[in-house]
Coordinates of C-alpha atoms in Angstrom, one line a residue:
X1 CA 32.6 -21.1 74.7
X2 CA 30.0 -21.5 77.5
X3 CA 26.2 -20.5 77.1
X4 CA 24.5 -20.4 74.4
X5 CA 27.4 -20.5 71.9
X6 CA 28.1 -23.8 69.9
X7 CA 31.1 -22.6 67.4
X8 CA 33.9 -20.6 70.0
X9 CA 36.8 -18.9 68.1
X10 CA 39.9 -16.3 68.4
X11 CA 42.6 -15.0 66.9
X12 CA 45.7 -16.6 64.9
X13 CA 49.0 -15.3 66.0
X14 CA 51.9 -15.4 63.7
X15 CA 53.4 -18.5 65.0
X16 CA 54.3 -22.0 63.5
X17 CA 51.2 -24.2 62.8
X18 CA 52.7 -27.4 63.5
X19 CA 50.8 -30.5 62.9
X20 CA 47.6 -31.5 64.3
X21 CA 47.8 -34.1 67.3
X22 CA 45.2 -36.2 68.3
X23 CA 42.1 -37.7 68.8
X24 CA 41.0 -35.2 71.4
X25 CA 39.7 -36.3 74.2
X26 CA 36.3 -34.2 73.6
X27 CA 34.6 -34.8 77.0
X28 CA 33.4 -32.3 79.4
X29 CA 34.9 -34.3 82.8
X30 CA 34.5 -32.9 86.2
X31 CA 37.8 -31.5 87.9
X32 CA 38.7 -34.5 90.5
X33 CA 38.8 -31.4 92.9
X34 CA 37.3 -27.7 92.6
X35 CA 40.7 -25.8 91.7
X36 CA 41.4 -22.7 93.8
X37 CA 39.6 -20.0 92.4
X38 CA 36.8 -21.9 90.7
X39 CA 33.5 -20.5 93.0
X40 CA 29.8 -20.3 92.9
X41 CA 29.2 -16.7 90.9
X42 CA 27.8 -14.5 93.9
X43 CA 31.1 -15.3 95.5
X44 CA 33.6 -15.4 92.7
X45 CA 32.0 -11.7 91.8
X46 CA 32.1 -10.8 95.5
X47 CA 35.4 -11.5 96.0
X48 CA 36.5 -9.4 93.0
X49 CA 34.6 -6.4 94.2
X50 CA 36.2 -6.8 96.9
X51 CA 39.8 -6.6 95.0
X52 CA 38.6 -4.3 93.0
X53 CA 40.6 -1.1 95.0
X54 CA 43.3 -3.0 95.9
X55 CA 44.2 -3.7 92.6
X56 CA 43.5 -0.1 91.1
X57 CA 45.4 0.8 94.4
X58 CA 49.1 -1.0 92.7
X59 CA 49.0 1.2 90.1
X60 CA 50.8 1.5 87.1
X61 CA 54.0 0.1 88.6
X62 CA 52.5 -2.3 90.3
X63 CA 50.3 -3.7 88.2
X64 CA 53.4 -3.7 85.8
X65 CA 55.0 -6.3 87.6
X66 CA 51.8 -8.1 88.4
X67 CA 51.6 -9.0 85.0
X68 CA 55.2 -9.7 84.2
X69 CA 54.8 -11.9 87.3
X70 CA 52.1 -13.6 85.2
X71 CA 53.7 -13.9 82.3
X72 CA 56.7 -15.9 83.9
X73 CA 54.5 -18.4 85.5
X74 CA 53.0 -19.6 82.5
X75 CA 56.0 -19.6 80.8
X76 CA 57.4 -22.0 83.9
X77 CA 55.0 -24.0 83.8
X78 CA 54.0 -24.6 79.9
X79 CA 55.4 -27.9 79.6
X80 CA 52.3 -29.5 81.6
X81 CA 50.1 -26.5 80.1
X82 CA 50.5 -27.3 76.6
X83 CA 50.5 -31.6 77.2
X84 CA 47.4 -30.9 79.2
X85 CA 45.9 -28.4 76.6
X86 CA 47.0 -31.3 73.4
X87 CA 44.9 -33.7 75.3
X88 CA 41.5 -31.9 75.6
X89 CA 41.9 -29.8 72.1
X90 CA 44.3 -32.2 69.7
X91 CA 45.9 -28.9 68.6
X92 CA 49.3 -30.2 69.4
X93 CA 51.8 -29.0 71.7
X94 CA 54.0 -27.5 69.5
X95 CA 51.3 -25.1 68.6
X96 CA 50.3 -24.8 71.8
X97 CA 54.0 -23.8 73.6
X98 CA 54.0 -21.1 70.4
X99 CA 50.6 -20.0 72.1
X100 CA 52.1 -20.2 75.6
X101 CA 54.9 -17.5 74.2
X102 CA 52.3 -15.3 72.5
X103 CA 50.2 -15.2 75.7
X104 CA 53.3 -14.1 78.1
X105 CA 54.4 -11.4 75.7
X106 CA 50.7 -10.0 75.7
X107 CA 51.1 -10.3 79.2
X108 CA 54.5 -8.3 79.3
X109 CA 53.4 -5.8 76.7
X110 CA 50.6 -4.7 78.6
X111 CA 53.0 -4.2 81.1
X112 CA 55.1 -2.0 78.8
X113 CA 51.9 -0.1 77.8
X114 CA 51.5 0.9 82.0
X115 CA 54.8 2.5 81.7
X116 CA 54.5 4.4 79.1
X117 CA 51.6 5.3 80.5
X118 CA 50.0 7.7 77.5
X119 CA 46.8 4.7 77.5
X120 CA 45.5 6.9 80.4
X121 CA 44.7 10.0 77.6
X122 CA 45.3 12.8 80.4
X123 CA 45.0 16.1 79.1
X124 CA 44.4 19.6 81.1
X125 CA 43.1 22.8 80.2
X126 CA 43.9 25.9 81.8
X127 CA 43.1 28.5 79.6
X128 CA 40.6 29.6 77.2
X129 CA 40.6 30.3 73.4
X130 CA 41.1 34.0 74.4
X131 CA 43.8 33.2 76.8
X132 CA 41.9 34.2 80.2
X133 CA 43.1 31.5 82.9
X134 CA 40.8 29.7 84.8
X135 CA 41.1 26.4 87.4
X136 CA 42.6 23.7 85.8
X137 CA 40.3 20.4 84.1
X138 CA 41.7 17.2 84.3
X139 CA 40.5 14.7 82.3
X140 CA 42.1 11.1 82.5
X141 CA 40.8 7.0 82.4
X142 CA 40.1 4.7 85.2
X143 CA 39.1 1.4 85.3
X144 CA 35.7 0.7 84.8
X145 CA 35.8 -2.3 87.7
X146 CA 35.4 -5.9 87.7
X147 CA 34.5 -7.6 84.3
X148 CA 34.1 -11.0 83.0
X149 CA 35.9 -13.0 80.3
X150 CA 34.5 -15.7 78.3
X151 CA 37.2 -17.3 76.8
X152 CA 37.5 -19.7 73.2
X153 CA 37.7 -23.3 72.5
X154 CA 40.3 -23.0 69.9
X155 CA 43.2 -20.6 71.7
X156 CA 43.1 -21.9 75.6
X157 CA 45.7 -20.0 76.6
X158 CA 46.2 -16.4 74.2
X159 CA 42.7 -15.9 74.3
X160 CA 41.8 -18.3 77.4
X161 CA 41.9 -17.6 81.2
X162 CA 44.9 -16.0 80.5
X163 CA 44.5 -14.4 76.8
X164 CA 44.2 -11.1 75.6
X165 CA 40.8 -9.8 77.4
X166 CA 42.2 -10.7 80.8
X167 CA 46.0 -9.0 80.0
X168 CA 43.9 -6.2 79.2
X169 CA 41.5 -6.0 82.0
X170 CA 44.1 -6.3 84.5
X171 CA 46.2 -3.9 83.2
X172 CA 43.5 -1.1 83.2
X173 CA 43.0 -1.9 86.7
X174 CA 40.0 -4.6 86.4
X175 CA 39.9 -7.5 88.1
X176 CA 38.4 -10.7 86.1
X177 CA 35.6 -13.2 86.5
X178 CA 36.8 -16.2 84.0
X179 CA 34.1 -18.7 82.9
X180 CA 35.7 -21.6 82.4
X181 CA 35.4 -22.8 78.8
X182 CA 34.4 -27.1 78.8
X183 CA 36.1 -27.5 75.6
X184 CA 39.7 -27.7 78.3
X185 CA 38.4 -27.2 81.3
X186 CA 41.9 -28.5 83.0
X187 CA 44.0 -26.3 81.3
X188 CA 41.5 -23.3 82.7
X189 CA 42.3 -24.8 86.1
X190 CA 46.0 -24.8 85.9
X191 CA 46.0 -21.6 84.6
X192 CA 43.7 -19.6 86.7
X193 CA 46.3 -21.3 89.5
X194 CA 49.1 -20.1 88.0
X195 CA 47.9 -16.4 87.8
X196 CA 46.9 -16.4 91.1
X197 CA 49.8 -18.1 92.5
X198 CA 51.7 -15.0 90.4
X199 CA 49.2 -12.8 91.6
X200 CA 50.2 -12.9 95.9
X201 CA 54.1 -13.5 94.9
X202 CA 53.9 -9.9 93.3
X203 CA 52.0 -8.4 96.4
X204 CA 48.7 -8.9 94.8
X205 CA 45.2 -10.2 96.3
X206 CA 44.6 -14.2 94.5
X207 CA 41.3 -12.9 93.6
X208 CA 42.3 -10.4 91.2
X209 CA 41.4 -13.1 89.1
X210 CA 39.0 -15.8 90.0
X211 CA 36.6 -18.5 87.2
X212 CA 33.2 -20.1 87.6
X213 CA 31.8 -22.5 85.7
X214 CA 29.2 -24.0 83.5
X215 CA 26.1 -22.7 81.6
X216 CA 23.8 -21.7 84.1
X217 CA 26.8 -19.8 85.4
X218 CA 27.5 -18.3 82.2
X219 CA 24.1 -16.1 82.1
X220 CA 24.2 -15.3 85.8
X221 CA 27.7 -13.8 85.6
X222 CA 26.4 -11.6 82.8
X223 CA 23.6 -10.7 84.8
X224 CA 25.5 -10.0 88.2
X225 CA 25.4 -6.4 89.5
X226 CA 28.8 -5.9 90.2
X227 CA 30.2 -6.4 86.7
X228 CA 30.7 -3.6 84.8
X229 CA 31.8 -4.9 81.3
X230 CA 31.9 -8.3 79.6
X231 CA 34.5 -9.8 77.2
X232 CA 33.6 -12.7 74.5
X233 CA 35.4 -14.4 72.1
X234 CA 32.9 -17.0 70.3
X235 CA 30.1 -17.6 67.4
X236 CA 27.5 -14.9 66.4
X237 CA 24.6 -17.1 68.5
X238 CA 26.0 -17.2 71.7
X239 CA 27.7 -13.8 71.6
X240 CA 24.7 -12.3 71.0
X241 CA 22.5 -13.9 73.5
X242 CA 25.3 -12.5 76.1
X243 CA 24.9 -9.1 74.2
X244 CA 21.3 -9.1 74.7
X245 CA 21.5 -10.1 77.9
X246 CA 24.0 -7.2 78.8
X247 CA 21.9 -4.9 77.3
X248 CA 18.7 -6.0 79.4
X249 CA 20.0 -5.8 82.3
X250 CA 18.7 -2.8 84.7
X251 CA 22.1 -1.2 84.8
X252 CA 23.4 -2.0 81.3
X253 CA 26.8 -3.1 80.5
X254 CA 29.0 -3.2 77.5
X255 CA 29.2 -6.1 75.7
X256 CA 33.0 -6.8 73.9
X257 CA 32.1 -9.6 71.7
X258 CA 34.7 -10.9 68.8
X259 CA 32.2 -13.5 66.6
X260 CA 31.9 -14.8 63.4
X261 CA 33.6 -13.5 60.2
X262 CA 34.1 -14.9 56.4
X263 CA 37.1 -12.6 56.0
X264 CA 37.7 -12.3 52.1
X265 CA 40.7 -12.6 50.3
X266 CA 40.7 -10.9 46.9
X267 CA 43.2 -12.2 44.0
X268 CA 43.8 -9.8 41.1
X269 CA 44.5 -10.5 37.6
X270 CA 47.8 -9.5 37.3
X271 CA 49.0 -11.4 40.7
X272 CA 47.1 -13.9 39.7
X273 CA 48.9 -14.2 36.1
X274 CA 52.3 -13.7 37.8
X275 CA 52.4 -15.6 40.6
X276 CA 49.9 -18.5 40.9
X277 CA 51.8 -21.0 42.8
X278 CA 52.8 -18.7 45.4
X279 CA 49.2 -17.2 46.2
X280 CA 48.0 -20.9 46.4
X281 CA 50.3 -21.0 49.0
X282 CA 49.5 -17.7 50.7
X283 CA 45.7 -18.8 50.4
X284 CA 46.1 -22.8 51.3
X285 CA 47.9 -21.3 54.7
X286 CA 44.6 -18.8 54.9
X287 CA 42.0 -21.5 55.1
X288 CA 44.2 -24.1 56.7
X289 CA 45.7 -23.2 59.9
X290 CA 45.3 -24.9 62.8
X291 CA 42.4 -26.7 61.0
X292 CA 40.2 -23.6 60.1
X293 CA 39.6 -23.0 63.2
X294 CA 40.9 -19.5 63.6
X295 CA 38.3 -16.4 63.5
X296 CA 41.0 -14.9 60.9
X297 CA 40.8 -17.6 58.7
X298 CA 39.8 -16.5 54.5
X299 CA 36.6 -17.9 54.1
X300 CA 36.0 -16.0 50.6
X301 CA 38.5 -16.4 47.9
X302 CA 38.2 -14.1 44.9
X303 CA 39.7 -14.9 42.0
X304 CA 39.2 -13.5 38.2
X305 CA 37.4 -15.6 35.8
X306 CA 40.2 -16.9 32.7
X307 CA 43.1 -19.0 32.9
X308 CA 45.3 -17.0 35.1
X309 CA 42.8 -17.3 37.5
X310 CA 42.4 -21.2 36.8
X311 CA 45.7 -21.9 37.5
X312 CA 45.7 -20.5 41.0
X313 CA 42.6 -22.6 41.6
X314 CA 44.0 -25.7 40.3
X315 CA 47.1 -25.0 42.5
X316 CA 44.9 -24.5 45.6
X317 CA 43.1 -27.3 45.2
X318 CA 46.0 -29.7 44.9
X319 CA 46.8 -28.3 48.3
X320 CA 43.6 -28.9 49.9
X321 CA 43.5 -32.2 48.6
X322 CA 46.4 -32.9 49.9
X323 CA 46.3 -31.5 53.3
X324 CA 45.6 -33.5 56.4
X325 CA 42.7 -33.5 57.9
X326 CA 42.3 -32.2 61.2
X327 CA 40.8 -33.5 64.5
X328 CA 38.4 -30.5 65.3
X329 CA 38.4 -28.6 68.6
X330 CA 34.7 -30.8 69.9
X331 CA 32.1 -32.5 69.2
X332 CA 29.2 -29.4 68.8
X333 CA 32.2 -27.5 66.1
X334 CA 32.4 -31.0 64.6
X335 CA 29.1 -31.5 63.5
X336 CA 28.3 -28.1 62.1
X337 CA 31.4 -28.3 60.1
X338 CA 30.0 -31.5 58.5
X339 CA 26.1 -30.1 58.2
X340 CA 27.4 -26.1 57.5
X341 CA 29.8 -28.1 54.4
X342 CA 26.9 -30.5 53.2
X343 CA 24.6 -27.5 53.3
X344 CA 27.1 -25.3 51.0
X345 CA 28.0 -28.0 48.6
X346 CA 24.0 -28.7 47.9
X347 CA 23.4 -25.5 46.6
X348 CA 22.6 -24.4 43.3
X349 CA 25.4 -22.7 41.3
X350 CA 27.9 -24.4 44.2
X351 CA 30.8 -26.8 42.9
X352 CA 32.9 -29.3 45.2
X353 CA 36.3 -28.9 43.9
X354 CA 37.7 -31.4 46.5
X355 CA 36.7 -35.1 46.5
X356 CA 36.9 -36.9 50.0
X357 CA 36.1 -39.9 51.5
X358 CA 33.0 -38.9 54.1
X359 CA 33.9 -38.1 57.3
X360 CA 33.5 -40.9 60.6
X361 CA 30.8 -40.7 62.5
X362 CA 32.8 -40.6 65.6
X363 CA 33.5 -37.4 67.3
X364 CA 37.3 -37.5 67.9
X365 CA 37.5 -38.6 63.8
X366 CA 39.6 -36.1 61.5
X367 CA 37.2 -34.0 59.0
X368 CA 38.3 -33.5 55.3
X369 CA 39.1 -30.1 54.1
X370 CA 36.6 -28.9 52.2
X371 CA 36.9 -26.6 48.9
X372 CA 33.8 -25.5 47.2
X373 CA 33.6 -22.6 44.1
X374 CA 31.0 -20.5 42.6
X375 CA 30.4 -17.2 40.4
X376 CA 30.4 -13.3 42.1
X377 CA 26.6 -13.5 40.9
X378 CA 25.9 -16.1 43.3
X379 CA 26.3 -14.0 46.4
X380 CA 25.1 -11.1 44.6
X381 CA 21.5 -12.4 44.1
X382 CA 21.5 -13.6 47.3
X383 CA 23.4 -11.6 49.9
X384 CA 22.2 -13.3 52.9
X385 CA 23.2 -16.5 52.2
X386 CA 24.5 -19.6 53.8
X387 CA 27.8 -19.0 51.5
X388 CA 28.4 -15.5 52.8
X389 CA 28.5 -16.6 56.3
X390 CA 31.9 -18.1 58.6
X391 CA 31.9 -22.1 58.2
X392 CA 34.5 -22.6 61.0
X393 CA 37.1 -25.2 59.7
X394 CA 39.0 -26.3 56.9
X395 CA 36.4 -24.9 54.4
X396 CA 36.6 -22.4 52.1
X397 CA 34.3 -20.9 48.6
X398 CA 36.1 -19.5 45.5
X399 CA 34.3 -16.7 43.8
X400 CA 34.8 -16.1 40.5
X401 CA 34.4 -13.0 39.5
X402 CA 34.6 -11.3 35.7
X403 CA 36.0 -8.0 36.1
X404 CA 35.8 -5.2 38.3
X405 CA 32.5 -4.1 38.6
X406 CA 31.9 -7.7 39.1
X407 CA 34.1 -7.9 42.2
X408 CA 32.8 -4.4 43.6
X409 CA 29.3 -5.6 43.7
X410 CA 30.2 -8.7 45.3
X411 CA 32.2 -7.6 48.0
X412 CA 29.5 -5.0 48.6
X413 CA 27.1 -7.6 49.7
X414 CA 29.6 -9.1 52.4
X415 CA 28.9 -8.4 55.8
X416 CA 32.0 -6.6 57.8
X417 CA 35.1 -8.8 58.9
X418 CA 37.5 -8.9 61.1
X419 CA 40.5 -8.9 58.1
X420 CA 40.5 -9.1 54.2
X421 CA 43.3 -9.6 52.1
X422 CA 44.0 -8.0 49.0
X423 CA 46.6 -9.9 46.6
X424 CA 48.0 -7.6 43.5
X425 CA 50.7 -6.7 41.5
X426 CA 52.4 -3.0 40.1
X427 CA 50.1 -3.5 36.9
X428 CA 47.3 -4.1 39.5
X429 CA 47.4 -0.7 41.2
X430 CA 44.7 1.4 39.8
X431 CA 42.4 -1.5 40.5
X432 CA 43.9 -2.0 44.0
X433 CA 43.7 2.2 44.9
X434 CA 39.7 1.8 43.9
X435 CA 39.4 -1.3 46.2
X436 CA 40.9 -0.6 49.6
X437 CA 38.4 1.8 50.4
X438 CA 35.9 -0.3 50.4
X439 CA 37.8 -3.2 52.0
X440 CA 38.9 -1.0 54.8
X441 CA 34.9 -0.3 55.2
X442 CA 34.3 -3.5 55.9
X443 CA 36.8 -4.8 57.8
X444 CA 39.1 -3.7 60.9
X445 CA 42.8 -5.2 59.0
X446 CA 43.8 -5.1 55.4
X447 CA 45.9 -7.2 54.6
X448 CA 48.2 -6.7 51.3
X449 CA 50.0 -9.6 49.5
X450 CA 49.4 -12.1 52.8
X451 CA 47.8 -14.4 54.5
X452 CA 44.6 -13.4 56.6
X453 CA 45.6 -15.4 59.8
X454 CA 49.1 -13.5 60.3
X455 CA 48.0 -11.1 63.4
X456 CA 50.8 -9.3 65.0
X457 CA 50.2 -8.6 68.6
X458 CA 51.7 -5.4 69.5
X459 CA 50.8 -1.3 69.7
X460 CA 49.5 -1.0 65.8
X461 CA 47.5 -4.2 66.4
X462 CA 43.6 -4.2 65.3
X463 CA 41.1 -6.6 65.3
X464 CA 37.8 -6.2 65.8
X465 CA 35.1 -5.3 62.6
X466 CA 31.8 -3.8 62.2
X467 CA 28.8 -6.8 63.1
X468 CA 29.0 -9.9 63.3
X469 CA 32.5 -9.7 63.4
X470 CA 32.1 -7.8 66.7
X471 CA 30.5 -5.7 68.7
X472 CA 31.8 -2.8 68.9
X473 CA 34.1 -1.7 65.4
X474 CA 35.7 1.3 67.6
X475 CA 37.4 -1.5 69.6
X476 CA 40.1 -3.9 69.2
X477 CA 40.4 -6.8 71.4
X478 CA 43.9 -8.0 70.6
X479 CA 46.4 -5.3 71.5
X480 CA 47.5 -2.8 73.0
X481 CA 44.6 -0.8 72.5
X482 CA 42.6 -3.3 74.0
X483 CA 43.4 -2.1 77.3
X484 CA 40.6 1.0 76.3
X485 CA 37.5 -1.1 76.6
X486 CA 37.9 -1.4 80.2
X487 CA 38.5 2.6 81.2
X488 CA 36.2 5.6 81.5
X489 CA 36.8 9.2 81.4
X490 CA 36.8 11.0 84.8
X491 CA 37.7 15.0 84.9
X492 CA 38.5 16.9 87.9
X493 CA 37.4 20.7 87.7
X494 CA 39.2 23.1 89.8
X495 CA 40.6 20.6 92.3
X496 CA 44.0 21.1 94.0
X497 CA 46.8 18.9 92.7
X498 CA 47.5 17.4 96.1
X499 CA 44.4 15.8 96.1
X500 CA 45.4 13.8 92.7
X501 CA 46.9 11.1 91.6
X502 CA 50.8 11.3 90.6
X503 CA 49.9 11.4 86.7
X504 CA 47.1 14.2 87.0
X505 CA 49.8 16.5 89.1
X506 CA 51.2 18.5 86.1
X507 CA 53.3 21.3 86.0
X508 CA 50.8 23.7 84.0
X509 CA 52.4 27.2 85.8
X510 CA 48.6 27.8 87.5
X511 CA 48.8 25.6 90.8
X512 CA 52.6 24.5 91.3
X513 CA 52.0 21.1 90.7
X514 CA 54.7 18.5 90.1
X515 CA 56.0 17.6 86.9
X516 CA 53.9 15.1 84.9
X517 CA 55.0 11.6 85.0
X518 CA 52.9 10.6 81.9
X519 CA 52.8 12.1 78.1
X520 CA 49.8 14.4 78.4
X521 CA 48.1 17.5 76.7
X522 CA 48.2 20.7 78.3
X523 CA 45.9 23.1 76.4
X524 CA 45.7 20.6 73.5
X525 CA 49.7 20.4 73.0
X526 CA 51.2 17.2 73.3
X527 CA 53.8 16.8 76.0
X528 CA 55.8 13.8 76.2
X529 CA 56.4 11.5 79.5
X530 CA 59.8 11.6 81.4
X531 CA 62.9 10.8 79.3
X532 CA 60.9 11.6 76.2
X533 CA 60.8 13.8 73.2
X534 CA 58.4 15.2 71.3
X535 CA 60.2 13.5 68.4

């Protein structure tokens, strides 16, 4: 992240890990050259005001192909993305080509969602409850105009110059500030060129996406009149410095931010008795992926008291003793995974259940994965503590709990997250049926019988929680959903179809009008698109 935020994170797809490569390089270099697109801040958001028509003005169609244009470039060119991308964030690169896929198929299925076009939520009413006509309303979404994206420093490319908040923006018809993110500030630059080299090959203006850089830069873009929203993917501190900021402005903006979350996964007896090796698996995977550093990762593990429960802990273990030990994403995430572990494992009630060598001193050295346990009563007594906060990195508390009403008052005191997990088996269920309700009020996923950092990018997709875990809970910023934080609702009253757009002129037997090319509502029944059903 840029700014004020020292612990950036995003979303695990459901990709291969691979192993960890490394030492990254860790350093903050200058580009040898400003890359096209890089500018000072009044520029960069002047010349995306200035797009900002000519890219509402491709509509759906065109904006279609703009980002299957996109999607192509990075995928021609992610041999050099992803060697580029190993060298500043050791994540290796066959992580990082799995990334490069997930980020062209958000790419292309933003493109399917401008087809299908029901995002738009048109709906017209041209009659009363009583049945007495009157001139038609037309209520649909239009972008809200040019936004800013502040990327993460562990996913440079699906949630990066490219990632999920930009797909989105785009799409909606909102051309994007990036701040570059120093964590890889190469890869930014060969990114941000290849969208804009995509961008004029599909008829589009460069500057429908252009980057700045730096701190300083980071709070004037937020700060700059002519954005209208702001994306964020990064720790609670520096996302909420950017929130406040938002919010102070003299024309206030909304604020998207994804930030920190502990994400619980709760183990119940009977899984626990049945299958302990497996959910040690399932769990190890959890906390372990790509390092820990993953917003999605499980940073709670619940499992009963007894010796069903013992045996998934000593299974766990083993596997966290065993894993390798990754090279973190820089040096700032580094050291408060080394201070944020100390801190957890000094206090009272806490138990280190995995013995390590120390880490190095040195900032490219590999930490040790760290796995700590402690009773349900310990966060209970103390619901704002440390151990109920994200530790990004391979670190993760067990909680013991000793029955129900144990668990229940424990999770209670969590703050909301962006997923929880709920492991259980058929003798499990009434337990399970009493549970979900309150998971699902406290987190935007629910997982059942898998890992936490499996997110599926697609049209069901969710993530996004109630605070810390983000911003705003009604949102999602992974999906296809997404593409709602950057639309408003406009309705035209009375006005003559010829003087609206193709997807307002439907046929609604009052003013002649065309038929609809978009599934709509015409006095609040669904219609479908063209070459659809109702079905």
């Amino acid at each position: 992240m840029s700014g004020p935020a020292t612990r950036p994170d995003a979303p695990h797809p459901a990709t291969p890990d691979g192993p960890m490569s490394g030492p990254a390089a860790h350093t903050d270099a200058p580009h040898t050259a400003a890359p096209d697109g890089l500018y000072e801040v009044t520029e960069a958001t002047a010349r995306v005001a200035r797009t900002a028509p000519l890219l509402a003005a491709l509509g759906r169609t065109g904006r279609s192909r703009l980002l299957a244009a996109m999607a192509d470039a990075l995928w021609a060119d992610r041999e050099r993305l992803a060697a580029t991308a190993d060298e500043e964030t050791a994540l290796g690169v066959p992580v990082l080509l799995a990334e490069i896929a997930r980020t062209a198929d958000q790419l292309r299925l933003f493109g399917r969602v401008l087809d299908e076009g029901s995002y738009l939520g048109v709906a017209v009413d041209t009659r009363a409850e009583d049945g007495t006509a009157f001139p038609p309303v037309r209520r649909w979404l239009v972008p809200l105009g040019p936004v800013a994206v502040f990327g993460a420093s562990n996913f440079p490319f699906a949630y990066g110059v490219a990632g999920g908040d930009t797909a989105s923006a785009l799409a909606a018809g909102c051309p994007v500030v990036a701040k570059e993110h120093p964590s890889h500030p190469r890869t930014c630059a060969l990114v941000l060129a290849a969208l804009r080299r995509a961008a004029t090959g599909a008829g589009a203006p460069a500057d429908v996406v252009t980057m700045v850089a730096g701190f300083r830069a980071g709070i004037d873009l937020v700060r700059s009149p002519q954005l209208t929203a702001v994306g964020f993917t990064g720790s609670v501190g520096g996302g909420r410095a950017l929130f406040d900021l938002c919010a102070a402005r003299p024309s206030p903006i909304p604020f998207y931010g994804e930030l920190g979350s502990v994400n619980p996964a709760v183990v119940l007896p009977a899984a626990a008795r049945d299958r302990p090796a497996a959910l040690a698996g399932v769990l190890a995977d959890s906390v372990l992926t790509r390092g820990g550093q993953v917003c999605t990762k499980a940073g709670l593990l619940f499992l009963p008291e007894g010796a069903d429960g013992d045996a998934v802990l000593e299974a766990l273990s083993a596997r966290v003793a065993e894993a390798a030990w990754p090279v973190l994403l820089n040096p700032s995430i580094r050291a408060a995974y080394v201070l944020g572990t100390a801190e957890r494992a000094a206090l009272p009630g806490v138990r280190v259940l995995t013995r390590h060598r120390p880490a190095g001193t040195d900032p490219a050295d590999p930490v040790p994965p760290v796995l700590l346990t402690t009773g349900a009563a310990t966060l209970r007594e103390d619901p704002g503590s440390v151990l109920t906060e994200e530790c990004f990195g391979p670190c993760a508390l067990v909680v013991r709990y000793r029955d129900t009403e144990d668990l229940t008052a424990a999770l209670t005191a969590l703050a909301p997250s962006l997923v929880c997990a709920l492991h259980a088996d058929d003798t499990d269920a009434d337990t399970a049926r009493a549970l979900l309700p309150l998971l699902a009020a406290g987190a935007g996923r629910v997982v059942w019988n898998d890992a936490t950092c499996g997110l599926r990018v697609g049209w069901a997709t969710q993530h996004g929680g109630g605070y810390p875990a983000s911003t705003d809970s009604a949102t999602t910023s992974v999906g296809a959903a997404a593409i709602g934080r950057w639309l408003r609702p406009v309705a035209y009253q009375g006005v003559p179809a010829g003087f609206l757009p193709d997807e307002l002129r439907t046929a609604d037997g009052n003013d002649g009008a065309g038929p609809h090319t978009v599934p709509f509502r015409l006095d609040g029944v669904p219609l479908p698109g063209p070459g659809r059903t109702n079905r």
